[in-house]
mmCIF file of C-alpha atoms and ligand atoms in Angstrom:
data_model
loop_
_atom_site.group_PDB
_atom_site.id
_atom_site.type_symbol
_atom_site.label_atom_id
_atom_site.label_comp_id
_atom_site.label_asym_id
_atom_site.label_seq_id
_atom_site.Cartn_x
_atom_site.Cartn_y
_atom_site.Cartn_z
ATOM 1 C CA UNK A 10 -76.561 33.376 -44.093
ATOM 2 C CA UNK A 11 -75.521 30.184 -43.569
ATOM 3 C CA UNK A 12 -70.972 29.647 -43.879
ATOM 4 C CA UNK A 13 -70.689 26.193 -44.295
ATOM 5 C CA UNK A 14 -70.232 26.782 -48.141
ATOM 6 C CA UNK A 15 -69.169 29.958 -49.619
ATOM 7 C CA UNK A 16 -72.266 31.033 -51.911
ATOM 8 C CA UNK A 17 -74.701 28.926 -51.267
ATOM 9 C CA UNK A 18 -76.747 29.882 -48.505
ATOM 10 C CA UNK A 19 -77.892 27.760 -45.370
ATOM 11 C CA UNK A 20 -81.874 27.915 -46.135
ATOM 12 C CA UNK A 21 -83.013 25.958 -42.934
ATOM 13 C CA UNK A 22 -81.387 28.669 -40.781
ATOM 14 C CA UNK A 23 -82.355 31.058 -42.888
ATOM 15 C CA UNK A 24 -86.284 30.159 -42.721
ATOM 16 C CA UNK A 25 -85.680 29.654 -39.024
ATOM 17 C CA UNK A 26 -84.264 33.190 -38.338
ATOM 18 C CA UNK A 27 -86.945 34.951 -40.521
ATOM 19 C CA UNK A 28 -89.843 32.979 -37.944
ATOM 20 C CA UNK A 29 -87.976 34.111 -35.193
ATOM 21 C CA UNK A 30 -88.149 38.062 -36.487
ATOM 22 C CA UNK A 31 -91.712 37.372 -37.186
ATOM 23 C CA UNK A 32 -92.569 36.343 -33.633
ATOM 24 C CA UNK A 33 -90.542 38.965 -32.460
ATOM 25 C CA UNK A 34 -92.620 41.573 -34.442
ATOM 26 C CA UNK A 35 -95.215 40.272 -33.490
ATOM 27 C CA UNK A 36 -94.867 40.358 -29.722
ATOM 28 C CA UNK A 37 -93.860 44.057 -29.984
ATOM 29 C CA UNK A 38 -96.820 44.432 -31.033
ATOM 30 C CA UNK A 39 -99.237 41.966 -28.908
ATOM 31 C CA UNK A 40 -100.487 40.174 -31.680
ATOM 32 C CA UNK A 41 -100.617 36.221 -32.512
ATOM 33 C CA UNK A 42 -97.684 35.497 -34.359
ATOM 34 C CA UNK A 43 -99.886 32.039 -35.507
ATOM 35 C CA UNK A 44 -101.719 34.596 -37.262
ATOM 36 C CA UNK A 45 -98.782 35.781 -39.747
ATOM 37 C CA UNK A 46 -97.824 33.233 -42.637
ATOM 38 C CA UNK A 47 -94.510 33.411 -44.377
ATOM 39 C CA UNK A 48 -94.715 33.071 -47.974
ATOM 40 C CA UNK A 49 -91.349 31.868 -49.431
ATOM 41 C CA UNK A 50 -90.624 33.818 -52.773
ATOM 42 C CA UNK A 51 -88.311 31.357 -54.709
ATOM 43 C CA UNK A 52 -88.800 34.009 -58.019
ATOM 44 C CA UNK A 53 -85.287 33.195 -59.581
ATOM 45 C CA UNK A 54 -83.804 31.364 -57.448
ATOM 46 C CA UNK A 55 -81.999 28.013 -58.165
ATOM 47 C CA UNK A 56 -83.142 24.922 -57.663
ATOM 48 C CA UNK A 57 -81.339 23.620 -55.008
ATOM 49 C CA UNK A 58 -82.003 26.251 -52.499
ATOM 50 C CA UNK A 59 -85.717 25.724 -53.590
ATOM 51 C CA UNK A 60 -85.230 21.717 -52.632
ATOM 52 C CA UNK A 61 -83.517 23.322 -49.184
ATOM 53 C CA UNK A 62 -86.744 24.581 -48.350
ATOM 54 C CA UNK A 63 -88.589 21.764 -48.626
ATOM 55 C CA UNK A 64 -86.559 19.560 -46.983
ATOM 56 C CA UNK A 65 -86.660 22.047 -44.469
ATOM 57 C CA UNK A 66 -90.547 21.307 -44.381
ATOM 58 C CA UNK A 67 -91.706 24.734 -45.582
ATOM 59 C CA UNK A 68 -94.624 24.464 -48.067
ATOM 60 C CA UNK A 69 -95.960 28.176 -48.688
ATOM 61 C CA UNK A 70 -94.401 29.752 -51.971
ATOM 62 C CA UNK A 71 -94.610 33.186 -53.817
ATOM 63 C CA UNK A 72 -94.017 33.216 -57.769
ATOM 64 C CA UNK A 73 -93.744 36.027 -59.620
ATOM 65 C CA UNK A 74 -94.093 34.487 -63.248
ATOM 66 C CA UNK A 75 -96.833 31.865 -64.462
ATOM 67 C CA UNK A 76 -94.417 29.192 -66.635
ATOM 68 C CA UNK A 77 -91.537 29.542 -64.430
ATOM 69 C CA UNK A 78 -93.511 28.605 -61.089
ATOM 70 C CA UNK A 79 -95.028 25.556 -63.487
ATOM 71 C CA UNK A 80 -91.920 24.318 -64.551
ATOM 72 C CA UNK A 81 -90.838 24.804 -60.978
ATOM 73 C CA UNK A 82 -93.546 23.691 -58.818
ATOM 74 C CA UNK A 83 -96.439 21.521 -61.257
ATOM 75 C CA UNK A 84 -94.142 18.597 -60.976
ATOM 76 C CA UNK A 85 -93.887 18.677 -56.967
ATOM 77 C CA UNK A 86 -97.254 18.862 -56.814
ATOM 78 C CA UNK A 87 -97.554 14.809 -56.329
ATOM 79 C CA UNK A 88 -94.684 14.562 -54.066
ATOM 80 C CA UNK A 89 -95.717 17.697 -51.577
ATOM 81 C CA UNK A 90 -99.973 17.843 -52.053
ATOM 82 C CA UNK A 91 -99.663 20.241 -48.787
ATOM 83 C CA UNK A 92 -97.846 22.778 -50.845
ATOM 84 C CA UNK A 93 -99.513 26.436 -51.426
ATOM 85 C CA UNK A 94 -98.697 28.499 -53.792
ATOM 86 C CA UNK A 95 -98.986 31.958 -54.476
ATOM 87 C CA UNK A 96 -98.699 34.458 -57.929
ATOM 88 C CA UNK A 97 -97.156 37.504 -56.198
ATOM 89 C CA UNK A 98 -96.419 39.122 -60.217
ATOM 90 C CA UNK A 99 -98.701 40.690 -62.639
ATOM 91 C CA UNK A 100 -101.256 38.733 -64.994
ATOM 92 C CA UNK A 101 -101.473 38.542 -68.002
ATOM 93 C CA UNK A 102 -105.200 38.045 -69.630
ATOM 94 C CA UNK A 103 -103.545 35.131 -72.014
ATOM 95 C CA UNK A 104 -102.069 33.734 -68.963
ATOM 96 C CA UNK A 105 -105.075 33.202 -66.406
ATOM 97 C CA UNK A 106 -105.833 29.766 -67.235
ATOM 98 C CA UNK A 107 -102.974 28.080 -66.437
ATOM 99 C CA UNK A 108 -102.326 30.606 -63.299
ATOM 100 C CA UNK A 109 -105.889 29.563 -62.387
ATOM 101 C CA UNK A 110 -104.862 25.679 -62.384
ATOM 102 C CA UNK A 111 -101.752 26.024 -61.108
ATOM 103 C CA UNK A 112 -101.996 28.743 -57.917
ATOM 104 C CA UNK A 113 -103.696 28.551 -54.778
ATOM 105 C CA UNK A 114 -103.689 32.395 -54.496
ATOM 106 C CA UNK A 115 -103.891 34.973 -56.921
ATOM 107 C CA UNK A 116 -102.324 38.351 -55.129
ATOM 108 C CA UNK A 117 -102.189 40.382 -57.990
ATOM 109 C CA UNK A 118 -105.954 41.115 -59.490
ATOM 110 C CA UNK A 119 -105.636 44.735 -59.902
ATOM 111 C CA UNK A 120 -107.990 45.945 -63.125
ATOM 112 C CA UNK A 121 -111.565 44.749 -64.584
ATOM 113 C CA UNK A 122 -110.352 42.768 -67.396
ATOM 114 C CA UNK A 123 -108.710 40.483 -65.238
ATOM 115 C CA UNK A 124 -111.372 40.380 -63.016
ATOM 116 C CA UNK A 125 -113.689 38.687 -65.710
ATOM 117 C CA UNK A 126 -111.458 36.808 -67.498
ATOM 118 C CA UNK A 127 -110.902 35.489 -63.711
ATOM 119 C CA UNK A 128 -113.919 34.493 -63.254
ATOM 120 C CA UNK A 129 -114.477 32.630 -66.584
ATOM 121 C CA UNK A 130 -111.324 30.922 -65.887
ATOM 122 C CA UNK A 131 -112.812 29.758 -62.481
ATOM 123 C CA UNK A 132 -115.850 29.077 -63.990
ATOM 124 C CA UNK A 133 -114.557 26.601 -66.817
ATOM 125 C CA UNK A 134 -111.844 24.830 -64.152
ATOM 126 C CA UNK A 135 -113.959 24.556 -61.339
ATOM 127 C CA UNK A 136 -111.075 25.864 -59.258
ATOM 128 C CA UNK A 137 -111.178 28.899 -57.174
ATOM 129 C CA UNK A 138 -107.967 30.324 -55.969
ATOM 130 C CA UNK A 139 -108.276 33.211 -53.074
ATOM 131 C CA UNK A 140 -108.034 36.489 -54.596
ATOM 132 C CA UNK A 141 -106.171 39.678 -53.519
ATOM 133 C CA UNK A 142 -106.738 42.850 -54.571
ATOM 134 C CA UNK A 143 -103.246 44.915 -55.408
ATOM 135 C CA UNK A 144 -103.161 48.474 -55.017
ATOM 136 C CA UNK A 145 -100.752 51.010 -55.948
ATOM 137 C CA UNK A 146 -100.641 52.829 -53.011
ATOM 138 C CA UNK A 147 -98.370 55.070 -53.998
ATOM 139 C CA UNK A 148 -99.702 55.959 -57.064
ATOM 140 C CA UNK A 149 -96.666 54.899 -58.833
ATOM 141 C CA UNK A 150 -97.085 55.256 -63.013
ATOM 142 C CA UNK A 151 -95.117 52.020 -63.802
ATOM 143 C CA UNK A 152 -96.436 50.204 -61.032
ATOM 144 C CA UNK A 153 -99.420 47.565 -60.924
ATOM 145 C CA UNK A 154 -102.247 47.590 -58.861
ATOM 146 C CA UNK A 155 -105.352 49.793 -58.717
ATOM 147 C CA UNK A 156 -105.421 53.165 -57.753
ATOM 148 C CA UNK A 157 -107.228 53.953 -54.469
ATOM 149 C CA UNK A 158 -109.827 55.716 -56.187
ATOM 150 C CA UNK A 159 -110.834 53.078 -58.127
ATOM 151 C CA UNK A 160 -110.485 50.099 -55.178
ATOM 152 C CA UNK A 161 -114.188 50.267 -54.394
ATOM 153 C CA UNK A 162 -115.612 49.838 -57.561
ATOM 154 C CA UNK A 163 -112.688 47.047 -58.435
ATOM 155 C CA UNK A 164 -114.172 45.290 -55.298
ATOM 156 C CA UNK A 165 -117.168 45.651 -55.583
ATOM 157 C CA UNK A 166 -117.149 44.170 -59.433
ATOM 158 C CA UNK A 167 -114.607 41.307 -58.013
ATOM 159 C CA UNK A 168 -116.291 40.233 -55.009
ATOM 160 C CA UNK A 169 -120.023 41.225 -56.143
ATOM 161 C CA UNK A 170 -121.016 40.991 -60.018
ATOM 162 C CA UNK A 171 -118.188 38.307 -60.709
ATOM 163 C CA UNK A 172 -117.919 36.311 -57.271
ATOM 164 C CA UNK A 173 -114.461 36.190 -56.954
ATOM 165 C CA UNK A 174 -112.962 35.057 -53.949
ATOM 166 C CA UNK A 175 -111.721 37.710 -53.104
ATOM 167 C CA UNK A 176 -109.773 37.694 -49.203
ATOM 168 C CA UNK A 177 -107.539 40.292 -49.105
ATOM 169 C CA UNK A 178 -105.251 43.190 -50.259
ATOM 170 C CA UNK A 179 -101.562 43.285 -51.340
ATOM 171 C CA UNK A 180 -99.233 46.413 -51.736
ATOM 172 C CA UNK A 181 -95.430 46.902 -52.761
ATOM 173 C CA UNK A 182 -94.453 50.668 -51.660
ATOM 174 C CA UNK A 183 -92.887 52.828 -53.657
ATOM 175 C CA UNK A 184 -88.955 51.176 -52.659
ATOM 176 C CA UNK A 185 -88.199 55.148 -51.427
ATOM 177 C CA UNK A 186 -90.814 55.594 -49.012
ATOM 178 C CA UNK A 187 -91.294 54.690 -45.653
ATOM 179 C CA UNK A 188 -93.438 51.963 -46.197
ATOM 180 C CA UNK A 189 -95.123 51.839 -42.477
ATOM 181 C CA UNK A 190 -98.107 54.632 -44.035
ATOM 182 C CA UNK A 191 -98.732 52.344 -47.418
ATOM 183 C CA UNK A 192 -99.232 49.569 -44.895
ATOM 184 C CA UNK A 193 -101.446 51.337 -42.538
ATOM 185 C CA UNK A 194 -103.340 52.769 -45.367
ATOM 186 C CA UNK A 195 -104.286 49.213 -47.027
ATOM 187 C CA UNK A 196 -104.827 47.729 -43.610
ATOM 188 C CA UNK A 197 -107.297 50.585 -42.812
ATOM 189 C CA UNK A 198 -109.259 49.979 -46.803
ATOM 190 C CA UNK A 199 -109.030 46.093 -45.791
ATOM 191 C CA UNK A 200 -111.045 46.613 -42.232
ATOM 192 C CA UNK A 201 -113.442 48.917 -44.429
ATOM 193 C CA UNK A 202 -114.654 46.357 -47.256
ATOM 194 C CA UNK A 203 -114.383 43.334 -44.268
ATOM 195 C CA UNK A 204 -111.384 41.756 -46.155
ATOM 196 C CA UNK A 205 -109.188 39.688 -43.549
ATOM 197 C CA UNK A 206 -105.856 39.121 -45.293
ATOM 198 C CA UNK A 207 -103.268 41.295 -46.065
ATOM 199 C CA UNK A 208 -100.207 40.189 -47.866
ATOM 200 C CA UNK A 209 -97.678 42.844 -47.078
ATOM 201 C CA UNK A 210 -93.762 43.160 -45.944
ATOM 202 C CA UNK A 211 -90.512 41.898 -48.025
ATOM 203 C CA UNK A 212 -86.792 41.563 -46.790
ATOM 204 C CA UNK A 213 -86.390 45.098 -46.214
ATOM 205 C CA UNK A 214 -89.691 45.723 -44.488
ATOM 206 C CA UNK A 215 -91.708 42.661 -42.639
ATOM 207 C CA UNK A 216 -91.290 43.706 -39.116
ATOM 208 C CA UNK A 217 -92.782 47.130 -39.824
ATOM 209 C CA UNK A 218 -95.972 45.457 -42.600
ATOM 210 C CA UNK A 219 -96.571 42.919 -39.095
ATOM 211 C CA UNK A 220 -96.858 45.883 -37.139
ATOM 212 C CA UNK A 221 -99.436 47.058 -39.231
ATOM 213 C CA UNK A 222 -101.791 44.131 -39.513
ATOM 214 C CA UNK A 223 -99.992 42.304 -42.461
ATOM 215 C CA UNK A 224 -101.357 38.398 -42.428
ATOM 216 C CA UNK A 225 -98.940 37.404 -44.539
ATOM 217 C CA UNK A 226 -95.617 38.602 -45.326
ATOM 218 C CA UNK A 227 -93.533 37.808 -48.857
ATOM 219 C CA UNK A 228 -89.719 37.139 -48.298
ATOM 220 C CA UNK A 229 -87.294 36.229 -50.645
ATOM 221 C CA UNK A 230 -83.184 37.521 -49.931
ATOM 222 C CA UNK A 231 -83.871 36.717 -45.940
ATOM 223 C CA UNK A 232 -85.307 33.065 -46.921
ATOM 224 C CA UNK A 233 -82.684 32.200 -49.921
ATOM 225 C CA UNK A 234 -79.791 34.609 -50.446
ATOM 226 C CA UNK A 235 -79.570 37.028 -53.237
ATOM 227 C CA UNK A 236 -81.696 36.254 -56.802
ATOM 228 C CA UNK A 237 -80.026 35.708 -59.841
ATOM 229 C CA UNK A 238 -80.414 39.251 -62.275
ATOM 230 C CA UNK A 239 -83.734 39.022 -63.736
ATOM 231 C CA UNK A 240 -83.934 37.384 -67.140
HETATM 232 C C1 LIG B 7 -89.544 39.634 -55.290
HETATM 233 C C2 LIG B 7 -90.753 39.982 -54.492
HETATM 234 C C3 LIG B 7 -90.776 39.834 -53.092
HETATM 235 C C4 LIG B 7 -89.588 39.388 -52.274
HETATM 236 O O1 LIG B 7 -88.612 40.386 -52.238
HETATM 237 P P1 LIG B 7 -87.366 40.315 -51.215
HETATM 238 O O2 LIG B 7 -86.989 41.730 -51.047
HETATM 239 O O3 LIG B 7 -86.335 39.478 -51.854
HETATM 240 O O4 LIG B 7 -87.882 39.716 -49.947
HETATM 241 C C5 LIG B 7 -91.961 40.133 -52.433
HETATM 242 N N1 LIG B 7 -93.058 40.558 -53.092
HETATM 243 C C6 LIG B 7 -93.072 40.708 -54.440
HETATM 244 C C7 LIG B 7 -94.313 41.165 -55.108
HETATM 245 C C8 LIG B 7 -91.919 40.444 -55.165
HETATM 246 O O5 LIG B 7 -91.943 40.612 -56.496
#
């Protein structure tokens, strides 16, 4: 964290040591570190260290709330078209629309109702954000995502019957678990239904998720300092 200012955080250092991990990881493990992206979660974070990042020239983002990632991001669009943007919270039905116009990926598709209302949202927009399947891999009651027992047939309705876009899987262990088996176990169901992305890996845990195949990892403390309490 950056000491040039007590509180406030020194984001381009910040985003340059979290890389650095990344490549590191990913040499341990002989894999392309070209191949991992970082996705920037600015959830609740203030706007300034959100400006840091882009003047730092990062451009990948991870939301966890439809209207505050518009009220943050829709106006940036025109200034930064080369920005991505990803929902990394649960959807609401009432919300997809404006998640469908406003995200470029959609991480959290976890039951059938979203599914179609997905794809009439797609349908009616014309755009088509990549989709991720979430799964609660452990099983968790409180916890989004589909249960592994019902992946197959969530996929298969997703990708098949509704033509999603679907690329990928997402998971958020149980925060008391190891997490290197939940990541080994979604990597293993991604190779099995030929998905290629895996979105997996936060603060506490991205080395281990890139050791496990994640594509994409989902950092918020390392990138911008501790969030403000949830609202
Ligand atoms: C908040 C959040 C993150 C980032 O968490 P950190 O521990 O701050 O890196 C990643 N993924 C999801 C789904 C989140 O909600």
């Amino acid at each position: 964290m950056g000491l040039h200012d007590a509180g406030v955080p020194d984001i381009a250092t910040n985003l340059a040591e979290v890389r650095a991990r990344m490549v590191r990881a990913a040499a341990d493990c002989g894999r392309d570190p070209g191949s991992i992206e970082l996705i920037a979660v600015s959830k609740l974070q203030p706007e300034d260290r959100v400006a840091a990042a882009l003047a730092a020239g990062h451009r990948l983002f991870g939301e966890n709330r439809v209207q505050e990632a518009e009220a943050r991001w829709a106006h940036r669009r025109a200034d930064h078209p080369d920005l991505t943007l990803h929902l990394i919270g649960p959807l609401q039905t009432n919300k997809v629309r404006d998640a469908v116009a406003l995200f470029d990926a959609i991480e959290t598709v976890d039951r059938p109702k979203l599914v179609h209302a997905l794809a009439r949202g797609m349908a009616q927009s014309g755009r088509r954000p990549d989709c991720f399947l979430q799964v609660n891999t452990g099983a968790e009651p409180q916890k989004a995502g589909v249960a592994w027992a019902e992946l197959d047939d969530l996929f298969r309705l997703a990708a098949g019957d509704c033509g999603l876009p679907v690329v990928g899987l997402m998971c958020i262990p149980p925060a008391d678990d190891p997490p290197a088996p939940h990541f080994a176990l979604l990597a293993e169901a991604a190779k099995r239904l030929g998905l290629p992305r895996l979105s997996m890996g936060m603060t506490g845990d991205f080395e281990t998720a890139i050791h496990q195949g994640a594509t994409q990892v989902r950092v918020g403390t390392a990138v911008f300092g501790e969030r403000a309490p949830k609202r």
